CSV table of C-alpha atoms in Angstrom, one decimal:
chain,number,residue,atom,x,y,z
A,1,PHE,CA,96.0,104.8,91.5
A,2,PHE,CA,96.2,108.6,90.8
A,3,ASN,CA,92.8,110.1,90.7
A,4,SER,CA,91.9,112.2,87.7
A,5,LEU,CA,92.6,115.6,89.4
A,6,ALA,CA,96.1,114.5,90.4
A,7,LEU,CA,96.8,113.2,86.9
A,8,SER,CA,95.7,116.3,85.2
A,9,MET,CA,97.7,118.6,87.4
A,10,LEU,CA,100.7,116.4,87.1
A,11,THR,CA,100.4,116.8,83.3
A,12,TRP,CA,100.1,120.5,83.6
A,13,GLN,CA,103.2,120.8,85.6
A,14,ALA,CA,105.2,118.4,83.6
A,15,PHE,CA,104.4,120.1,80.3
A,16,GLY,CA,104.8,123.6,81.5
A,17,VAL,CA,101.2,124.7,81.3
A,18,SER,CA,100.4,127.6,83.6
A,19,ARG,CA,97.5,127.6,86.0
A,20,ALA,CA,96.2,130.7,84.3
A,21,ALA,CA,96.1,129.0,81.1
A,22,VAL,CA,93.5,126.6,82.5
A,23,GLY,CA,91.5,129.2,84.4
A,24,ILE,CA,92.5,128.2,87.9
A,25,GLY,CA,92.2,131.0,90.4
A,26,ASP,CA,91.5,133.7,87.8
A,27,ALA,CA,88.9,135.6,89.7
A,28,ALA,CA,88.5,138.1,86.8
A,29,SER,CA,87.5,135.5,84.4
A,30,SER,CA,83.7,135.3,83.7
A,31,SER,CA,84.1,131.5,83.7
A,32,PHE,CA,85.7,131.4,87.1
A,33,VAL,CA,84.3,128.7,89.4
A,34,ARG,CA,85.6,128.4,92.9
A,35,VAL,CA,85.7,124.6,93.6
A,36,ARG,CA,85.7,123.6,97.3
A,37,ALA,CA,89.3,122.9,98.2
A,38,PRO,CA,90.3,119.5,99.4
A,39,THR,CA,91.7,119.5,102.9
A,40,MET,CA,93.6,117.2,105.1
A,41,LYS,CA,92.6,116.5,108.8
A,42,TRP,CA,95.3,119.0,109.7
A,43,GLU,CA,93.2,121.5,107.9
A,44,VAL,CA,95.8,122.3,105.3
A,45,ASP,CA,94.6,123.6,101.9
A,46,ILE,CA,95.8,121.4,99.0
A,47,ALA,CA,93.7,123.2,96.4
A,48,PRO,CA,95.9,123.3,93.3
A,49,TRP,CA,95.8,127.1,93.2
A,50,GLU,CA,97.1,127.2,96.8
A,51,LEU,CA,100.0,124.8,96.4
A,52,GLU,CA,103.7,125.8,96.0
A,53,TYR,CA,105.4,124.6,92.8
A,54,GLY,CA,109.0,125.5,93.0
A,55,LEU,CA,112.0,124.9,95.4
A,56,GLN,CA,111.0,125.4,99.0
A,57,ARG,CA,113.2,126.3,102.0
A,58,ALA,CA,111.6,125.7,105.3
A,59,PRO,CA,112.7,128.3,107.8
A,60,VAL,CA,114.6,126.0,110.2
A,61,ARG,CA,118.1,126.2,111.5
A,62,LEU,CA,120.6,123.3,111.4
A,63,PRO,CA,121.9,122.0,114.6
A,64,GLU,CA,124.8,124.0,116.2
A,65,GLY,CA,128.1,123.5,114.6
A,66,ILE,CA,126.9,122.0,111.2
A,67,LYS,CA,128.5,123.8,108.2
A,68,GLU,CA,127.9,123.7,104.5
A,69,GLY,CA,129.9,120.8,103.0
A,70,ASP,CA,130.4,118.9,106.3
A,71,PRO,CA,130.3,115.1,106.2
A,72,PRO,CA,127.3,113.5,107.8
A,73,GLN,CA,127.4,113.3,111.6
A,74,PRO,CA,129.0,110.1,112.9
A,75,PHE,CA,127.0,107.2,114.3
A,76,GLU,CA,128.5,104.0,115.5
A,77,ILE,CA,127.1,100.7,114.4
A,78,ASN,CA,128.4,97.5,116.0
A,79,GLU,CA,129.0,94.0,114.5
A,80,GLU,CA,126.0,92.6,116.3
A,81,GLN,CA,123.7,95.0,114.6
A,82,ARG,CA,125.1,94.4,111.2
A,83,GLN,CA,124.7,90.6,111.7
A,84,THR,CA,121.1,91.1,112.9
A,85,LEU,CA,120.2,93.0,109.7
A,86,PHE,CA,121.9,90.3,107.6
A,87,ASP,CA,120.2,87.4,109.4
A,88,ASP,CA,116.7,88.9,110.1
A,89,GLY,CA,116.3,91.3,107.2
A,90,ALA,CA,115.2,94.2,109.5
A,91,ILE,CA,116.4,96.0,112.5
A,92,VAL,CA,115.6,99.0,114.7
A,93,ILE,CA,118.6,101.3,115.6
A,94,PRO,CA,117.6,103.2,118.7
A,95,GLY,CA,118.5,106.8,119.3
A,96,LEU,CA,119.7,107.8,115.9
A,97,LEU,CA,118.7,111.4,116.2
A,98,THR,CA,119.8,113.8,119.0
A,99,GLU,CA,117.1,116.1,120.3
A,100,GLU,CA,118.5,118.9,118.1
A,101,TRP,CA,118.2,116.7,115.0
A,102,LEU,CA,114.7,115.4,116.0
A,103,GLU,CA,113.4,118.9,116.5
A,104,TYR,CA,114.9,120.0,113.1
A,105,LEU,CA,113.3,117.1,111.3
A,106,ARG,CA,109.9,117.7,113.1
A,107,ALA,CA,109.9,121.4,112.4
A,108,SER,CA,110.8,120.8,108.7
A,109,THR,CA,108.0,118.3,108.4
A,110,ASP,CA,105.4,120.3,110.1
A,111,TRP,CA,106.3,123.4,107.9
A,112,GLN,CA,106.0,121.1,104.8
A,113,VAL,CA,102.5,119.9,105.8
A,114,GLN,CA,101.5,123.5,106.4
A,115,HIS,CA,103.0,124.6,103.0
A,116,PRO,CA,102.1,121.6,100.7
A,117,HIS,CA,104.1,121.1,97.4
A,118,PHE,CA,102.4,120.3,94.3
A,119,TRP,CA,104.2,116.9,94.2
A,120,SER,CA,102.1,115.9,97.2
A,121,ILE,CA,98.7,116.3,95.6
A,122,ALA,CA,98.3,112.8,94.2
A,123,GLY,CA,99.2,111.0,97.4
A,124,VAL,CA,97.2,113.3,99.6
A,125,ALA,CA,94.1,113.1,97.4
A,126,SER,CA,94.3,109.4,97.6
A,127,GLY,CA,93.5,109.5,101.4
A,128,LEU,CA,96.2,107.0,102.2
A,129,TYR,CA,98.0,109.5,104.4
A,130,ASP,CA,97.3,112.9,105.8
A,131,TYR,CA,100.4,114.1,103.9
A,132,ILE,CA,102.7,112.2,101.7
A,133,GLN,CA,105.4,113.4,99.2
A,134,ARG,CA,108.1,111.7,97.2
A,135,SER,CA,111.3,113.5,96.4
A,136,VAL,CA,110.8,116.0,99.2
A,137,TRP,CA,114.6,116.3,99.4
A,138,ALA,CA,114.6,117.8,95.9
A,139,SER,CA,111.7,120.3,96.5
A,140,ASN,CA,112.7,121.5,100.1
A,141,LYS,CA,116.3,122.2,101.0
A,142,ALA,CA,115.6,121.5,104.7
A,143,PHE,CA,115.3,117.7,103.8
A,144,ALA,CA,118.3,117.8,101.6
A,145,ASP,CA,120.3,119.2,104.4
A,146,PHE,CA,119.1,116.5,106.7
A,147,LEU,CA,120.3,113.9,104.3
A,148,TYR,CA,123.6,115.6,103.8
A,149,TYR,CA,124.4,116.2,107.4
A,150,SER,CA,122.4,114.2,109.9
A,151,PRO,CA,123.8,110.8,111.3
A,152,LEU,CA,121.5,108.9,109.0
A,153,ALA,CA,124.0,108.2,106.2
A,154,SER,CA,126.7,107.1,108.7
A,155,ALA,CA,124.4,104.6,110.3
A,156,LEU,CA,123.3,103.2,106.9
A,157,ALA,CA,126.9,102.9,105.8
A,158,GLY,CA,127.8,101.3,109.1
A,159,LEU,CA,125.1,98.6,108.6
A,160,SER,CA,126.2,97.8,105.1
A,161,ASN,CA,130.0,98.5,105.5
A,162,ALA,CA,129.4,100.9,102.5
A,163,LYS,CA,132.1,103.0,101.0
A,164,GLU,CA,129.5,105.1,99.2
A,165,LEU,CA,125.8,105.7,99.5
A,166,ARG,CA,123.5,107.4,97.0
A,167,LEU,CA,119.8,108.3,97.7
A,168,SER,CA,117.6,106.5,95.2
A,169,THR,CA,114.2,107.3,96.8
A,170,ASP,CA,112.7,109.3,99.6
A,171,LEU,CA,109.2,109.7,101.0
A,172,LEU,CA,107.7,112.0,103.7
A,173,MET,CA,104.8,110.2,105.4
A,174,VAL,CA,102.5,111.7,107.9
A,175,ASN,CA,99.8,109.5,109.5
A,176,PRO,CA,98.9,106.5,107.3
A,177,ASN,CA,95.1,106.1,107.4
A,178,LYS,CA,94.3,102.8,105.8
A,179,GLY,CA,97.1,100.4,106.8
A,180,PHE,CA,99.1,98.3,104.4
A,181,LYS,CA,98.8,94.5,104.2
A,182,TRP,CA,101.7,92.0,103.8
A,183,HIS,CA,103.9,93.3,100.9
A,184,GLN,CA,107.5,93.9,99.7
A,185,ASP,CA,108.8,97.2,98.6
A,186,ASN,CA,109.6,97.7,94.9
A,187,GLN,CA,109.4,101.4,94.3
A,188,ASN,CA,113.1,101.6,95.2
A,189,GLY,CA,114.4,103.7,92.2
A,190,PRO,CA,116.3,102.7,89.2
A,191,ILE,CA,118.6,100.4,90.9
A,192,ASP,CA,119.0,96.6,91.8
A,193,ALA,CA,117.5,96.9,95.2
A,194,PHE,CA,116.9,93.1,95.7
A,195,GLY,CA,120.5,91.9,95.4
A,196,ASP,CA,122.7,91.2,98.3
A,197,ASN,CA,124.0,94.3,99.9
A,198,LYS,CA,122.9,96.4,96.9
A,199,ALA,CA,120.5,98.7,98.7
A,200,LEU,CA,118.8,99.4,102.1
A,201,ARG,CA,115.3,100.7,102.9
A,202,TRP,CA,115.1,103.1,105.9
A,203,TRP,CA,112.7,105.0,108.0
A,204,VAL,CA,113.5,107.8,110.5
A,205,THR,CA,110.6,108.1,113.0
A,206,MET,CA,109.8,111.5,114.6
A,207,ASP,CA,107.1,110.2,117.0
A,208,ASP,CA,106.7,107.3,119.5
A,209,CYS,CA,104.7,104.5,118.0
A,210,PRO,CA,101.2,104.2,119.6
A,211,PRO,CA,100.6,101.1,121.7
A,212,ASP,CA,97.9,99.6,119.6
A,213,HIS,CA,98.5,100.5,115.9
A,214,GLY,CA,101.1,101.9,113.5
A,215,ALA,CA,103.9,99.4,114.3
A,216,PRO,CA,105.7,97.9,111.3
A,217,VAL,CA,105.6,94.1,111.4
A,218,TYR,CA,108.2,92.0,109.4
A,219,LEU,CA,108.5,88.3,108.8
A,220,LYS,CA,111.9,87.5,110.2
A,221,GLY,CA,114.2,86.2,107.5
A,222,SER,CA,111.8,86.7,104.7
A,223,HIS,CA,114.2,88.6,102.6
A,224,ARG,CA,115.7,85.2,101.7
A,225,ASN,CA,112.6,83.9,100.2
A,226,GLN,CA,112.8,82.6,96.6
A,227,LYS,CA,109.2,82.7,95.6
A,228,VAL,CA,108.2,86.3,95.7
A,229,THR,CA,109.1,87.8,92.3
A,230,SER,CA,110.5,91.3,91.9
A,231,ASP,CA,107.4,92.6,90.2
A,232,MET,CA,105.1,91.7,93.1
A,233,VAL,CA,104.1,94.1,95.9
A,234,PHE,CA,101.2,92.3,97.7
A,235,VAL,CA,101.9,88.9,98.8
A,236,ASP,CA,99.8,86.0,100.1
A,237,LEU,CA,101.6,84.2,102.8
A,238,GLU,CA,100.3,80.8,102.1
A,239,ARG,CA,100.4,81.0,98.2
A,240,ASP,CA,103.8,82.6,98.2
A,241,GLY,CA,105.4,80.1,100.6
A,242,LEU,CA,106.0,82.7,103.3
A,243,LEU,CA,104.5,80.5,106.2
A,244,ALA,CA,108.1,79.1,106.2
A,245,TYR,CA,108.9,82.5,108.0
A,246,PRO,CA,106.6,82.1,111.2
A,247,GLU,CA,108.5,84.6,113.5
A,248,LEU,CA,107.1,88.1,113.5
A,249,LEU,CA,109.3,91.2,114.2
A,250,GLU,CA,107.0,93.9,115.6
A,251,PHE,CA,108.9,97.2,116.0
A,252,ARG,CA,107.5,100.0,118.1
A,253,PRO,CA,110.0,102.7,117.5
A,254,LYS,CA,110.5,105.7,119.6
A,255,ALA,CA,110.9,109.1,118.3
A,256,GLY,CA,114.4,109.6,116.7
A,257,ASP,CA,114.8,105.8,116.1
A,258,LEU,CA,115.9,104.3,112.7
A,259,ILE,CA,114.3,101.2,111.1
A,260,VAL,CA,116.3,99.6,108.3
A,261,TRP,CA,115.4,96.5,106.2
A,262,HIS,CA,116.0,94.7,103.0
A,263,ALA,CA,113.6,95.5,100.1
A,264,ARG,CA,112.6,91.9,99.9
A,265,SER,CA,111.6,91.7,103.5
A,266,ILE,CA,107.9,91.1,103.8
A,267,HIS,CA,106.1,93.5,106.1
A,268,LYS,CA,102.8,95.2,107.0
A,269,ILE,CA,101.6,98.2,108.9
A,270,ASP,CA,98.2,98.3,110.6
A,271,GLY,CA,96.6,101.8,110.6
A,272,PRO,CA,94.2,103.1,113.2
A,273,THR,CA,90.8,101.4,113.2
A,274,ASN,CA,89.0,104.7,112.8
A,275,GLN,CA,91.5,105.9,110.0
A,276,ASP,CA,92.2,108.9,112.0
A,277,TRP,CA,95.3,109.5,114.3
A,278,GLU,CA,93.3,112.2,116.2
A,279,ALA,CA,95.6,114.0,118.7
A,280,SER,CA,98.7,111.8,117.9
A,281,LYS,CA,101.0,111.9,114.9
A,282,ARG,CA,103.0,109.4,113.0
A,283,ARG,CA,105.6,111.4,111.0
A,284,VAL,CA,108.3,109.4,109.2
A,285,LEU,CA,111.0,110.3,106.6
A,286,GLY,CA,111.9,107.2,104.7
A,287,GLY,CA,113.5,105.9,101.4
A,288,THR,CA,116.1,103.8,99.8
A,289,VAL,CA,119.9,104.1,99.5
A,290,ALA,CA,122.0,102.5,96.8
A,291,ILE,CA,125.2,101.0,98.0
A,292,ASP,CA,128.8,101.1,96.4
A,293,ASP,CA,129.2,101.4,92.6
A,294,ALA,CA,125.4,101.4,91.9
A,295,ARG,CA,124.2,101.2,88.3
A,296,TYR,CA,121.2,102.9,86.8
A,297,LEU,CA,118.8,100.0,86.1
A,298,ALA,CA,115.3,101.4,85.3
A,299,GLY,CA,114.4,98.5,83.1
A,300,GLY,CA,111.6,100.3,81.5
A,301,ARG,CA,109.5,100.3,84.6
A,302,LEU,CA,107.3,103.0,86.0
A,303,LEU,CA,109.4,104.6,88.7
A,304,PHE,CA,108.1,107.5,90.7
A,305,SER,CA,111.5,108.6,91.8
A,306,ASP,CA,112.8,108.8,88.3
A,307,MET,CA,111.0,111.7,86.7
A,308,GLY,CA,113.9,114.1,85.9
A,309,SER,CA,116.3,114.5,83.0
A,310,HIS,CA,119.7,112.8,83.5
A,311,GLY,CA,120.8,111.1,80.3
A,312,MET,CA,121.6,107.7,81.9
A,313,GLN,CA,120.9,104.5,80.3
A,314,ASP,CA,120.6,101.0,81.9
A,315,GLY,CA,124.0,99.9,83.1
A,316,ASP,CA,125.5,103.3,83.4
A,317,PRO,CA,127.0,104.2,86.8
A,318,LEU,CA,124.4,105.8,89.0
A,319,VAL,CA,126.1,109.2,89.2
A,320,HIS,CA,123.9,112.3,89.0
A,321,ALA,CA,122.6,115.0,91.1
A,322,LEU,CA,119.0,113.5,90.9
A,323,PHE,CA,120.4,110.6,93.0
A,324,PRO,CA,122.7,112.5,95.3
A,325,LYS,CA,125.7,111.1,97.1
A,326,ILE,CA,125.2,111.3,100.8
A,327,TYR,CA,128.2,109.2,102.1
A,328,PRO,CA,131.1,109.6,102.8
A,329,SER,CA,130.0,113.1,102.1
A,330,SER,CA,127.8,115.0,99.7
A,331,ASP,CA,129.2,116.4,96.5
A,332,PRO,CA,129.4,120.2,96.1
A,333,ALA,CA,128.4,120.2,92.4
A,334,GLU,CA,125.3,118.0,93.2
A,335,ARG,CA,124.4,120.2,96.2
A,336,ALA,CA,124.5,123.3,93.9
A,337,GLU,CA,122.3,121.7,91.4
A,338,ALA,CA,119.7,120.8,94.0
A,339,ALA,CA,120.0,124.3,95.7
A,340,ALA,CA,119.4,125.9,92.3
A,341,GLY,CA,116.1,123.8,91.9
A,342,ARG,CA,117.4,121.8,89.0
A,343,CYS,CA,116.7,118.4,90.5
A,344,THR,CA,113.1,118.5,89.5
A,345,ARG,CA,110.6,116.6,87.3
A,346,THR,CA,110.8,117.4,83.6
A,347,TRP,CA,108.7,116.7,80.4
A,348,GLU,CA,111.2,114.1,79.4
A,349,GLY,CA,111.2,112.3,82.8
A,350,VAL,CA,107.5,112.2,83.2
A,351,THR,CA,107.1,110.9,79.7
A,352,ARG,CA,109.7,108.2,80.5
A,353,MET,CA,107.9,107.3,83.6
A,354,TRP,CA,104.5,106.9,82.0
A,355,GLY,CA,106.3,104.9,79.2
A,356,GLY,CA,106.8,102.3,81.8
A,357,MET,CA,103.1,101.9,82.7
A,358,PHE,CA,102.5,98.8,80.5
A,359,LYS,CA,105.5,97.0,81.8
A,360,SER,CA,104.5,97.8,85.4
A,361,MET,CA,100.9,96.9,85.2
A,362,ALA,CA,101.3,93.8,87.3
A,363,GLU,CA,103.2,95.8,89.9
A,364,MET,CA,100.5,98.5,90.0
A,365,SER,CA,97.8,95.9,90.2
A,366,SER,CA,99.6,94.2,93.0
A,367,PHE,CA,100.0,97.5,94.8
A,368,ALA,CA,96.2,98.0,94.8
A,369,ASN,CA,95.9,94.8,96.8
A,370,VAL,CA,98.3,96.1,99.6
A,371,VAL,CA,96.0,98.9,100.8
A,372,ASN,CA,93.9,97.8,103.7
A,373,LEU,CA,90.8,99.7,102.8
A,374,GLY,CA,88.9,98.5,105.9
A,375,GLY,CA,91.3,100.1,108.2
A,376,ALA,CA,93.6,98.1,110.6
A,377,GLU,CA,93.7,94.4,110.6
A,378,GLN,CA,93.1,92.7,113.9
A,379,LYS,CA,96.2,92.9,115.9
A,380,GLY,CA,98.5,89.8,115.4
A,381,THR,CA,96.8,88.4,112.3
A,382,ARG,CA,99.1,86.8,109.7
A,383,SER,CA,96.6,86.8,106.8
């Protein structure tokens, strides 16, 4: 689903070919041709010669009192919330972020959209979002600090009774334009995300959900289904036996809320009918955390969060700066690696990812069916 421009630019970056070598932006060259730059509705230039390629540092200040090396801020989770997640497969945790943390995350996100990183080009060019970027924690220190020090890790640990959490994926998403039909998540990184209490999916919302679109809808209890296989993304409710889960959980989170769900929980999101959020925004930072003694289990799949060099083989403990520990506290050595820009994509990692293309063909084909190309589905439909 990457277009040809995104693929070629990914190859240039992965294999260390400079922009000058391909004539991009060389105004002195006789063969220079200025191609009209693609733009987002926020009028941010994502032309390849305008993007940033290295480690970014959004000029935002952490909330008062936060110091380098601190544990994540505390957040209390009660037994009822733990049981709800266990039974239903999804839950909203209201008020995760204080006003200070909310403004920090909003400012980091808005700066990122205004200073697009190369890693965003494929997703933005697809038109699925106004801005979307994987591994933003590794390319912008502001997001890494959010993961290290905000209450997020404490809330996730409380929901899972975890002794340790590691980040296996992250994804910055601004304004989904096409909606996503019923599906399960399986780009969860090189881990077993479908086992009991092995991983959690999460969203931190930066804006109130609009009244008529943008709400995540889950099939209550569908994380316990036995018919949807791990390589499936798109699901058909009738074909896949999911009509056995008739109750819908429609979440309309407020700014600063947290949504958490099991990777097997079936869900959808309806985008705006005109595929344009106009004056409103829907900014979300989401991802996956691995719980307690996680193992590296890539299984030869195409995994977009596993494009770095780490030397791990299937079955090895998931202990590496590319999958940073965020609970009970971050690791100083891993923080130093990230701050030095060494948690990046490499020739070896990109080659490994594309090597999993054949094994993941069914998954990629299934993903193509998830995108609601016609805009939002009619509110309340289960098809």
